[in-house]
């Protein structure tokens, strides 16, 4: 695992946005795994800026969301389909239908989950998966004790996650759904490159557990230790609880240019 400690979320976004642009420029047909939450927003701003500047195109790319709420009204502005449309898909030249989300409105959620994993496989798998991390170490909506081999499936959110996400629902936890469809940890681990982002001191414990703790279903993000190409990009406050941060800085400052993101 590579750990990159950056000066600010903007610096991290530029690094990751540059890596995604390089990926698309070398393979325009790349398949991107898109995360929601507040963490990836600076990356989406960076990509929209690069698109406006003519540095990158998404015209042949495809995308898959990590997760989706179950049972929100179809036109709810906080469904992850709506969030991704607003924050990235509608700001660049992704063709209509090129970015899919799990179908949180399906009458048969189990079938929708099977279909989602099949669609990812049919697209050739995900080349680069963006990830945020919850304060409890969840990735996607894989809450603690999720199977490290899990496929896309329905999950019940912890009350902590519902409280954390109430800020997107008028600070009213009663509006936050209890159920979600999420790419499983097994699904996430099949992506060819995982890029986990974390900003701010409230993520410091989760970051330390992800990188330096034991691999355990109690901290779903620790599954990144099982992946051959995982990059963790954190700002200084989010790096606070890491014990080997001097080593990570040393590695990054000596990184050969040809390695890219
Ligand atoms: C949400 C999302 C995750 C996200 C996490 C952190 O519940 N399902 O994909 O990584 O919580 O959110 P934020 O980035 O807003 O801190």
mmCIF file of C-alpha atoms and ligand atoms in Angstrom, residues 35-40 66-67 69 80 131-134 138-141 161 165 167-168 203, ligand 1:
data_model
loop_
_atom_site.group_PDB
_atom_site.id
_atom_site.type_symbol
_atom_site.label_atom_id
_atom_site.label_comp_id
_atom_site.label_asym_id
_atom_site.label_seq_id
_atom_site.Cartn_x
_atom_site.Cartn_y
_atom_site.Cartn_z
ATOM 1 C CA UNK A 35 -17.590 7.395 -4.780
ATOM 2 C CA UNK A 36 -20.014 9.803 -3.137
ATOM 3 C CA UNK A 37 -19.893 11.634 0.193
ATOM 4 C CA UNK A 38 -18.042 14.929 0.614
ATOM 5 C CA UNK A 39 -14.511 13.513 0.316
ATOM 6 C CA UNK A 40 -14.257 13.013 -3.475
ATOM 7 C CA UNK A 66 -20.102 2.384 -5.157
ATOM 8 C CA UNK A 67 -23.511 2.394 -3.560
ATOM 9 C CA UNK A 69 -29.765 4.301 -0.867
ATOM 10 C CA UNK A 80 -26.344 8.830 -5.162
ATOM 11 C CA UNK A 131 -13.072 5.468 -2.136
ATOM 12 C CA UNK A 132 -13.824 7.628 0.861
ATOM 13 C CA UNK A 133 -13.899 6.157 4.350
ATOM 14 C CA UNK A 134 -16.478 6.433 7.115
ATOM 15 C CA UNK A 138 -16.723 1.684 6.203
ATOM 16 C CA UNK A 139 -16.004 1.751 2.487
ATOM 17 C CA UNK A 140 -18.965 2.068 0.160
ATOM 18 C CA UNK A 141 -21.622 1.207 2.689
ATOM 19 C CA UNK A 161 -23.490 6.364 9.620
ATOM 20 C CA UNK A 165 -25.093 11.445 6.711
ATOM 21 C CA UNK A 167 -26.224 16.579 7.153
ATOM 22 C CA UNK A 168 -27.280 15.754 3.587
ATOM 23 C CA UNK A 203 -10.834 10.456 9.861
HETATM 24 C C1 LIG B 1 -20.847 7.598 3.000
HETATM 25 C C2 LIG B 1 -20.564 6.877 1.662
HETATM 26 C C3 LIG B 1 -19.135 6.451 1.563
HETATM 27 C C4 LIG B 1 -18.265 7.601 2.034
HETATM 28 C C5 LIG B 1 -18.437 7.819 3.506
HETATM 29 C C6 LIG B 1 -17.696 9.041 4.031
HETATM 30 O O1 LIG B 1 -21.713 6.968 3.848
HETATM 31 N N1 LIG B 1 -21.410 5.765 1.378
HETATM 32 O O2 LIG B 1 -18.828 6.080 0.222
HETATM 33 O O3 LIG B 1 -16.915 7.293 1.806
HETATM 34 O O4 LIG B 1 -19.783 7.825 3.885
HETATM 35 O O5 LIG B 1 -18.398 10.209 3.741
HETATM 36 P P1 LIG B 1 -17.672 11.618 3.627
HETATM 37 O O6 LIG B 1 -16.801 11.536 2.441
HETATM 38 O O7 LIG B 1 -18.792 12.612 3.441
HETATM 39 O O8 LIG B 1 -16.930 11.801 4.891
#
